[in-house]
XYZ file of C-alpha atoms in Angstrom:
486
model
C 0.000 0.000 0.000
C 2.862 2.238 0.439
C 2.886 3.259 -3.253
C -0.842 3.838 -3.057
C -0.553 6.113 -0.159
C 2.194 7.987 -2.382
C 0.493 8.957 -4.885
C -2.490 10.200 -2.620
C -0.421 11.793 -0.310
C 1.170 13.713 -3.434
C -2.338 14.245 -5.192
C -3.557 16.223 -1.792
C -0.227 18.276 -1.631
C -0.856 19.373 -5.133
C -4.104 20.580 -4.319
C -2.980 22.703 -1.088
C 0.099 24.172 -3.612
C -2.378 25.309 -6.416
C -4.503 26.924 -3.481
C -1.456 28.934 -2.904
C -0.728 29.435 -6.295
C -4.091 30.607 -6.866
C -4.127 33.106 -3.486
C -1.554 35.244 -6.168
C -4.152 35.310 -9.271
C -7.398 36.346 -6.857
C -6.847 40.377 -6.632
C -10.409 40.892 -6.851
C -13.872 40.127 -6.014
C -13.905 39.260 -9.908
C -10.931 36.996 -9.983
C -11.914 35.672 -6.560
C -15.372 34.479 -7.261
C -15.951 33.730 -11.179
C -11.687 33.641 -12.058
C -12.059 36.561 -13.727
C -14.452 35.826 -16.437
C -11.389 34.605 -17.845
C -12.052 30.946 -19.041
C -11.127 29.343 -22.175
C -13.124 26.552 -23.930
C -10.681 23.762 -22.577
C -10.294 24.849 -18.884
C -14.352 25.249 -19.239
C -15.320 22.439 -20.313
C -13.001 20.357 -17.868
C -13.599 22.409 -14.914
C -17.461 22.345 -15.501
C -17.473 18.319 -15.826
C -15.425 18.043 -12.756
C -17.819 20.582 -10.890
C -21.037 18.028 -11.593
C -19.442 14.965 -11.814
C -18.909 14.454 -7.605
C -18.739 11.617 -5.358
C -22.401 10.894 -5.796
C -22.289 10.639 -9.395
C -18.955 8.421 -9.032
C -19.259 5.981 -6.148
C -23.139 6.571 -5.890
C -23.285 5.776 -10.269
C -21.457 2.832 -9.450
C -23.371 1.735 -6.981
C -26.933 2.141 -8.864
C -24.810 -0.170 -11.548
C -24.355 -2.201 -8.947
C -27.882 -2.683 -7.946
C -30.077 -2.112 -11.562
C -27.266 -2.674 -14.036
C -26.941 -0.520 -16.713
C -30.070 1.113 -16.064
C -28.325 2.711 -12.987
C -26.364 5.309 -15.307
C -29.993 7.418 -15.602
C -29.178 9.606 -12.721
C -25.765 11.032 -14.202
C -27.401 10.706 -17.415
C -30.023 13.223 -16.509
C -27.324 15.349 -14.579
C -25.455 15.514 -18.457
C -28.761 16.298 -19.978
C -29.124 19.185 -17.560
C -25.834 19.895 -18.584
C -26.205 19.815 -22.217
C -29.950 21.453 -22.165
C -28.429 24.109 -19.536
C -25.391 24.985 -22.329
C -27.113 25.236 -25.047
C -30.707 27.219 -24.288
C -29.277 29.442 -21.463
C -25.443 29.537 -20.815
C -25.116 32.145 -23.442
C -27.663 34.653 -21.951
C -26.571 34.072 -18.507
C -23.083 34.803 -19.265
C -24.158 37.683 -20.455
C -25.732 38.863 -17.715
C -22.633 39.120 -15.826
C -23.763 39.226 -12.486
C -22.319 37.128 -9.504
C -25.329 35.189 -7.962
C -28.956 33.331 -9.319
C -30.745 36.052 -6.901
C -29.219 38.976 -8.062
C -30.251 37.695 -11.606
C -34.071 37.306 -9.833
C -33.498 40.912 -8.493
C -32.562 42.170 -12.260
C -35.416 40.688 -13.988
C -37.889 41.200 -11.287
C -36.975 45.135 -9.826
C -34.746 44.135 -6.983
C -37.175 42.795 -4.384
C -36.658 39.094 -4.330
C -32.978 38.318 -3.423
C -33.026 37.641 0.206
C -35.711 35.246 0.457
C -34.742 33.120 -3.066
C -30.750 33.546 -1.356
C -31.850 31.781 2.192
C -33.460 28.260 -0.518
C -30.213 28.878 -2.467
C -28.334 29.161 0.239
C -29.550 26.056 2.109
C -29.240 24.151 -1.344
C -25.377 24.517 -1.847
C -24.771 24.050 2.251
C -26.323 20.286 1.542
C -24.511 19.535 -1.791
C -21.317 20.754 0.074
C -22.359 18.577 3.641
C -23.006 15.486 1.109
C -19.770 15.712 -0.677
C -17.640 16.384 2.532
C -19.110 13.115 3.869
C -18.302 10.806 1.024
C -14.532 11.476 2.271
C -15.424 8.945 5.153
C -16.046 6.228 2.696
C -12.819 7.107 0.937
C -10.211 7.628 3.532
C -11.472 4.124 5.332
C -10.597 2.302 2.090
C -7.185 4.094 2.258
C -6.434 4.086 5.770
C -9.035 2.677 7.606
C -9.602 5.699 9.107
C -12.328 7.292 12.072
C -15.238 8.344 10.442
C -15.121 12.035 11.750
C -11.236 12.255 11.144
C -11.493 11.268 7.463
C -14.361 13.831 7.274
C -12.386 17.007 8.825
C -9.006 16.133 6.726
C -10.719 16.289 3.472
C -13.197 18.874 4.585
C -10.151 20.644 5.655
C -7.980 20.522 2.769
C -10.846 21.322 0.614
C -11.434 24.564 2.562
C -8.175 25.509 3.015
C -7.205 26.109 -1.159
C -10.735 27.395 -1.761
C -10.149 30.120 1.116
C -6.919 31.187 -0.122
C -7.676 31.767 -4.412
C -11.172 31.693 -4.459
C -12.693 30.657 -8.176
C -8.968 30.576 -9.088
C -8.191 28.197 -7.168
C -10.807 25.647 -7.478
C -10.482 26.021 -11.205
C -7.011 24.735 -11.517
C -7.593 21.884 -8.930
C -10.914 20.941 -10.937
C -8.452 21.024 -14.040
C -6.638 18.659 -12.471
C -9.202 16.054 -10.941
C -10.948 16.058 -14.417
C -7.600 14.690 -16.270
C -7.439 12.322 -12.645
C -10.897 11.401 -12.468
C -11.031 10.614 -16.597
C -7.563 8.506 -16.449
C -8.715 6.790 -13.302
C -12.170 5.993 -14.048
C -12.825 5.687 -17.638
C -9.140 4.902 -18.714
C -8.268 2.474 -15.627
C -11.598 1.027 -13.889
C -13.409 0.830 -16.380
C -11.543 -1.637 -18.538
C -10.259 -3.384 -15.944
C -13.522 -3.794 -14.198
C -15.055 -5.508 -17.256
C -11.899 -8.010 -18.192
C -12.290 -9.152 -14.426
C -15.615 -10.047 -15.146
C -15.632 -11.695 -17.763
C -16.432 -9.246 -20.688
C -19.755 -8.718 -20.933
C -20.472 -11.935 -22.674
C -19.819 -13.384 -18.652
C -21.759 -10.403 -17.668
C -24.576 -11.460 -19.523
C -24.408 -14.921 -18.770
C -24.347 -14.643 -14.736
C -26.515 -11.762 -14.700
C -30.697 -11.204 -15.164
C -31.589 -9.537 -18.538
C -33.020 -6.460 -16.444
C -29.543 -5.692 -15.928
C -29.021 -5.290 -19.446
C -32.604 -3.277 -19.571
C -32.511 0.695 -20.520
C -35.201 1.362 -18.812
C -34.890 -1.581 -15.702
C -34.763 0.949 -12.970
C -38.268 2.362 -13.582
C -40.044 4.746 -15.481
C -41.011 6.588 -12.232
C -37.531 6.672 -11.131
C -36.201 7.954 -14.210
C -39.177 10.808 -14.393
C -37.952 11.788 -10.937
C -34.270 11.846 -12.022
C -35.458 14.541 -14.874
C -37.217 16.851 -12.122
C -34.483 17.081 -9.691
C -30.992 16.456 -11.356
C -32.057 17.796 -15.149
C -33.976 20.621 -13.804
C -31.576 21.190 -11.099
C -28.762 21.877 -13.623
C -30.598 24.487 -14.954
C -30.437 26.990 -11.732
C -27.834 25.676 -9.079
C -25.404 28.622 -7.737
C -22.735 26.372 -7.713
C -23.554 25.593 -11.668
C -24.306 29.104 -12.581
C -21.451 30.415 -11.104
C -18.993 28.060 -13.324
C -20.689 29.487 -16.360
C -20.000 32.851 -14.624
C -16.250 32.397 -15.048
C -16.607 31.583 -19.233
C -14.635 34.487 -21.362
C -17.611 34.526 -23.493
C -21.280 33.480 -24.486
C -19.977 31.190 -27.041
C -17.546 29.532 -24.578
C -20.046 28.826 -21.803
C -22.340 27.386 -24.993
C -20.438 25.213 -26.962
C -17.831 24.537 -23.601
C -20.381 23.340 -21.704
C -21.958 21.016 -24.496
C -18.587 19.436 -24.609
C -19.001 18.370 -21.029
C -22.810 17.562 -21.049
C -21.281 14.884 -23.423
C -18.451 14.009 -21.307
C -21.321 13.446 -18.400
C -23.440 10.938 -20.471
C -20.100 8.830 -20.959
C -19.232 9.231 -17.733
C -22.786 7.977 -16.758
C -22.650 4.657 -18.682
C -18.960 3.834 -17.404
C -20.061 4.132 -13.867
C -22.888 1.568 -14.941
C -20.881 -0.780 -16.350
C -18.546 -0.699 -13.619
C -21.189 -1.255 -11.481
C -22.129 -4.159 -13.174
C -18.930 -6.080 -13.522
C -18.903 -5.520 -9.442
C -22.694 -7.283 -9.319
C -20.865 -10.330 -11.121
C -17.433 -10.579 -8.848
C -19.208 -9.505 -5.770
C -22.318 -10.229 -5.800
C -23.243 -10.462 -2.292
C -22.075 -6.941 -1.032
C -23.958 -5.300 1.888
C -24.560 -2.184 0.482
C -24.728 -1.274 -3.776
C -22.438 2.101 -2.666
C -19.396 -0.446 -0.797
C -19.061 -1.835 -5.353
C -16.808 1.265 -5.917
C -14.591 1.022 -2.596
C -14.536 -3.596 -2.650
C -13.879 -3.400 -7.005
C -10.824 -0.910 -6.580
C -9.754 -2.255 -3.617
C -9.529 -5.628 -4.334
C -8.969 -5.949 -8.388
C -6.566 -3.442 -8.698
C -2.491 -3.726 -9.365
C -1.033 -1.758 -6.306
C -0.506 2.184 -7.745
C -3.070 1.656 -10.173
C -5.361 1.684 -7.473
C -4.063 4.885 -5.792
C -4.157 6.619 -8.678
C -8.215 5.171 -8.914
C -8.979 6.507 -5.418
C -7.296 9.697 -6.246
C -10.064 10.149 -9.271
C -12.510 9.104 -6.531
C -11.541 12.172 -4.123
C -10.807 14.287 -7.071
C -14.849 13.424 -7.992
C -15.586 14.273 -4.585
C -13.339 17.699 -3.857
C -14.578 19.275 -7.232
C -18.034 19.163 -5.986
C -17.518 19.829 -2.392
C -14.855 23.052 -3.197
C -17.642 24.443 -5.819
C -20.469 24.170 -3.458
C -18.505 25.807 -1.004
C -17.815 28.719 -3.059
C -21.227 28.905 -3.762
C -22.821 28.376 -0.367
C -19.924 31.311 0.830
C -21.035 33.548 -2.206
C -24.882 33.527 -1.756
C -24.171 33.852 2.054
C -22.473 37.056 1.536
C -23.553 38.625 -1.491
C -27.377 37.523 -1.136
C -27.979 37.271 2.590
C -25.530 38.977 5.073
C -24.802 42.065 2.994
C -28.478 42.517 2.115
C -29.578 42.128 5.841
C -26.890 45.071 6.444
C -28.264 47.203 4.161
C -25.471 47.695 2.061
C -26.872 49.051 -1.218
C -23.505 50.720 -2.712
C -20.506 49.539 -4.372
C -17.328 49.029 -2.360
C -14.896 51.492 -2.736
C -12.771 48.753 -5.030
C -13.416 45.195 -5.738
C -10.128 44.402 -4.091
C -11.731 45.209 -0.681
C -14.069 42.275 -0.905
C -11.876 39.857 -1.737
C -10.899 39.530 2.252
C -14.816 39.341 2.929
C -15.989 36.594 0.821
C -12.676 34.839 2.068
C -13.691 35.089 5.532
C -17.219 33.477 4.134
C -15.275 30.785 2.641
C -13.579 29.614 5.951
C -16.996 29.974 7.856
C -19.281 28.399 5.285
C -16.373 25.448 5.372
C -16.114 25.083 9.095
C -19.945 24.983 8.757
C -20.293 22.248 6.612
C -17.519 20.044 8.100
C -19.445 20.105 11.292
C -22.377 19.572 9.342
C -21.027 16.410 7.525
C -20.252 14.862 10.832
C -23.679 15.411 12.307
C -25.276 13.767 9.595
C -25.190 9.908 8.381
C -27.683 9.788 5.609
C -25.991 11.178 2.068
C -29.328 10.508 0.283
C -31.618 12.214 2.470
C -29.299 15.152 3.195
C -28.817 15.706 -1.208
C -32.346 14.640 -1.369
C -33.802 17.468 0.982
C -31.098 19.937 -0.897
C -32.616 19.038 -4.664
C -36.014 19.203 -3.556
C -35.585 22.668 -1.959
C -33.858 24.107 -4.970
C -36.209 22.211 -7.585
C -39.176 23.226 -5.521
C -38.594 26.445 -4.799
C -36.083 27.966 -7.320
C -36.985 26.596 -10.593
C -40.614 28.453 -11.885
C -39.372 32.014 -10.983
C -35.926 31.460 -12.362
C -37.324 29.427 -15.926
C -40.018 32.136 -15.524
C -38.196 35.064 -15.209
C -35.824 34.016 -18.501
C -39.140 32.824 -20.642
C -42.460 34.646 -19.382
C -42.557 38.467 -19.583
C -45.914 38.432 -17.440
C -44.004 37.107 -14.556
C -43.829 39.559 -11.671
C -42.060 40.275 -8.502
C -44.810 39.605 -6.270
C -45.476 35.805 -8.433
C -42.025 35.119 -7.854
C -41.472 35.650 -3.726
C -44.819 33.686 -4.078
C -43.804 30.487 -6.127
C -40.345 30.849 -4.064
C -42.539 30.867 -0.488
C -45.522 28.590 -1.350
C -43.573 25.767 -3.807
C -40.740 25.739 -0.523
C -42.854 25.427 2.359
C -45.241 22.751 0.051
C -41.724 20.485 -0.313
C -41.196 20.780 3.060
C -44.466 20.265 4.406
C -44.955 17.321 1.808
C -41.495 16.032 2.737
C -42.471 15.613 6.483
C -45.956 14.247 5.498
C -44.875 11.305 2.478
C -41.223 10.894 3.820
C -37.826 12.564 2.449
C -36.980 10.005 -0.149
C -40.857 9.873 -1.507
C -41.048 11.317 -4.860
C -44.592 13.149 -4.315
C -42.783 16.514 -2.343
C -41.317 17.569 -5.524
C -44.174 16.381 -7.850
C -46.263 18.818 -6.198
C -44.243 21.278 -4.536
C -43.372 22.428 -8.462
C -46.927 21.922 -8.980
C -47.938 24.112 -6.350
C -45.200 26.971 -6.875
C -45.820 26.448 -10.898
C -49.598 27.717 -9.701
C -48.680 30.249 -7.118
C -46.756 32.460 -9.899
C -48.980 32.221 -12.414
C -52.218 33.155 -10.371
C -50.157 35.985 -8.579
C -48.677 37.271 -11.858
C -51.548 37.711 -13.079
C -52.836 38.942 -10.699
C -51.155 41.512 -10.106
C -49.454 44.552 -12.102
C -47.002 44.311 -14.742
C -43.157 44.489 -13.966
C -42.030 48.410 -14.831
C -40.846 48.680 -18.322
C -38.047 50.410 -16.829
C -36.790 47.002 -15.608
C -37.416 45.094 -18.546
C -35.611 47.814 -20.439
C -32.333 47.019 -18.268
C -33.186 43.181 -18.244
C -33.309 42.986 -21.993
C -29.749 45.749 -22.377
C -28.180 43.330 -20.114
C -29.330 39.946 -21.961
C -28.028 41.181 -25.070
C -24.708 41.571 -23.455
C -24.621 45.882 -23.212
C -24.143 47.912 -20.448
C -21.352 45.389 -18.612
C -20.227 48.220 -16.567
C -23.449 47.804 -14.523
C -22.780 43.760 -13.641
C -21.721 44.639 -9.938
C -24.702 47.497 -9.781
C -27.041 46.609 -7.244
C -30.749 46.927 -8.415
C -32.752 49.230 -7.232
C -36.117 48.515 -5.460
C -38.573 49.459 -8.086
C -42.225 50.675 -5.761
């Protein structure tokens, strides 16, 4: 194992010295939280696939392979279609916006009245896709080490916060570059392969295995419909996505970049399936679908091969936990704490808040560390975050881009009544039951139309300044705040 520990050990050094690095390249609240708008097609596309493609979608994929066969890749298949429909109907015109958060783009297109209360759901999302990711390093470190549950979680929590404290967006975006070329050569490159010679090739896979494991659709049509709502839907207005498309140097990077790793995501989705199902025939007695990842790599693996494989499993992990930390810190700040203040005027200099939404950073993280030891259930904790953001988020924000009837007053009331009706439906049918977020968008869906209509038009004023901004004029107004329009 000493080789294996090597190569980890030198894989989390590298991540702590590109923090550093990136501390240098973060002068302002620009290159600090969206890298400067800066980002090339390559470093987009990679750093975007890294960003969605977390320890859910990696040891959680595998284990739905595990359990359904290849049927299991549907939820990071719908997370790539979210991906792809994200890139290539919306990216462009959110770039353009170039603001730093989904709620200010709700305040822009609405008058400036709906920030606070769509930042607090936001806010709550990325805090649970950040706990959720931060706990997967227990099931990582054990395989490695064999390490206490609560020690594995504040080491990689740690590390994790500590480079996305010191360079921001900078900073994450070189470590994602890197865990994308990890997690590609380790998974799809290494595992994958390797996992279906083991087996057999998939003429033994077929032979030892039902035919529903070699069913599409073997999982469920319910399941899969469910998968669209929250994961494909939930690509469409996640902070922690938006914010990646933030950092593209132009509409037709976030567009076509993104596309390029919607793609990568639907690959990525069937390996993870496969590999799942090559486990089902070595192992196929496990206790839990989610130990396939951890027992295949473990025990089929030449020794350094495998570090190198459980490297691409934290790399999965850190990308997601380091961009949903960012985000969670960002909304927290920009959305929440500043408006509560009643700041309404530009800083003096960008460069002033750069120390700010560090401190954020470093709280957020100790946050969601303590969090992430608190809490057991992964599922239920990502479940309750997806709903939340699905149920709450997704009418006003699709709304706001597609319906010019849509008001300010529809909006805070498809935010209010679609994320009480998750909760309340959550605590009634159970967390993992799929009915909260059938009707909770059902029920916010309503609330915005009714109240829309219901009430007067949005000032043309606004729209005016929505429209400038969608067609990419007026950048110098992207850190205005908007005024409250009575």
């Amino acid at each position: 194992m000493a080789v294996d520990y090597t190569v980890i050990v030198v894989y989390l050094a590298g991540m702590l010295a590109m923090g550093w690095w990136g501390m240098r390249r973060a002068k302002s609240k620009s290159d600090f939280l969206v890298a400067g708008r800066r980002l090339g097609p390559a470093m987009y596309s990679g750093t975007m696939a890294a960003i969605v493609l977390g320890g859910a979608s990696t040891i959680g994929g595998v284990g739905l392979g595990y359990q359904y066969g290849l049927s299991g890749a549907w939820m990071v298949f719908t997370i790539g279609l979210g991906l792809l429909a994200l890139s290539v109907f919306f990216s462009a015109r959110i770039a353009r916006l170039r603001v730093y958060t989904v709620s200010e783009m709700l305040d822009l297109r609405y008058g400036g009245r709906a920030g606070v209360i769509s930042g607090v759901v936001m806010w709550a999302y990325t805090l649970m896709l950040a706990v959720t990711s931060t706990i997967a390093y227990a099931t990582i470190f054990d395989v490695l080490f064999d390490m206490n549950r609560t020690l594995a979680i504040v080491i990689g929590g740690s590390i994790v916060v500590a480079y996305s404290t010191l360079g921001g967006m900078w900073s994450i975006t070189l470590t994602d570059m890197v865990q994308f070329v990890v997690k590609t050569i380790g998974v799809l490159l290494l595992l994958l392969p390797i996992a279906v010679v083991k087996a057999g090739g998939f003429s033994e896979m077929k032979a030892k295995l039902p035919t529903s494991y070699f069913d599409p659709l073997g999982i469920g049509g319910q399941t899969i419909f469910t998968y669209v709502l929250i994961y494909t839907f939930g690509m469409l207005i996640g902070q922690d996505i938006w914010q990646r498309v933030f950092t593209a140097r132009s509409d037709r990077t976030a567009k076509w970049g993104g596309t390029v790793a919607g793609t990568y995501c639907l690959a990525y989705a069937l390996a993870g399936a496969v590999i799942g199902t090559a486990a089902k025939v070595l192992y196929p007695k496990l206790g839990s679908p989610d130990d396939a990842f951890a027992t295949i790599v473990k025990d089929e693996l030449p020794v350094g091969v495998r570090g190198l494989v459980l490297a691409a499993a934290l790399a999965a992990v850190m990308s997601t936990s380091s961009g949903a930390l960012i985000a969670c810190a960002t909304v927290a700040n920009n959305d929440i704490w500043s408006r509560l203040r009643g700041i309404t005027k530009r800083s003096s200099g960008d460069h002033d808040e750069v120390g700010g939404n560090r401190a954020f950073i470093l709280i957020m993280g100790v946050a969601v560390i303590g969090t992430a030891i608190a809490l057991n259930n992964v599922v239920e904790a990502l479940t309750v975050a997806y709903n939340l953001l699905v149920g709450g988020l997704l009418v006003p924000i699709l709304g706001g881009l597609l319906w010019k009837r849509g008001t300010v007053q529809g909006a805070l009331a498809s935010v209010i009544v679609g994320g009480l009706a998750v909760i309340g439906l959550m605590a009634g049918y159970g967390i993992l039951a799929n009915e909260p977020v059938y009707y909770g968008l059902l029920a916010s869906l309503a609330a915005y139309v009714v109240v829309s209509l219901a009430t007067k038009p949005t000032d043309e004023t606004v729209l005016a300044t929505w429209r400038e901004r969608l067609a990419g004029r007026n950048p110098e107004l992207a850190s205005e705040p908007v005024p409250a329009h009575q």
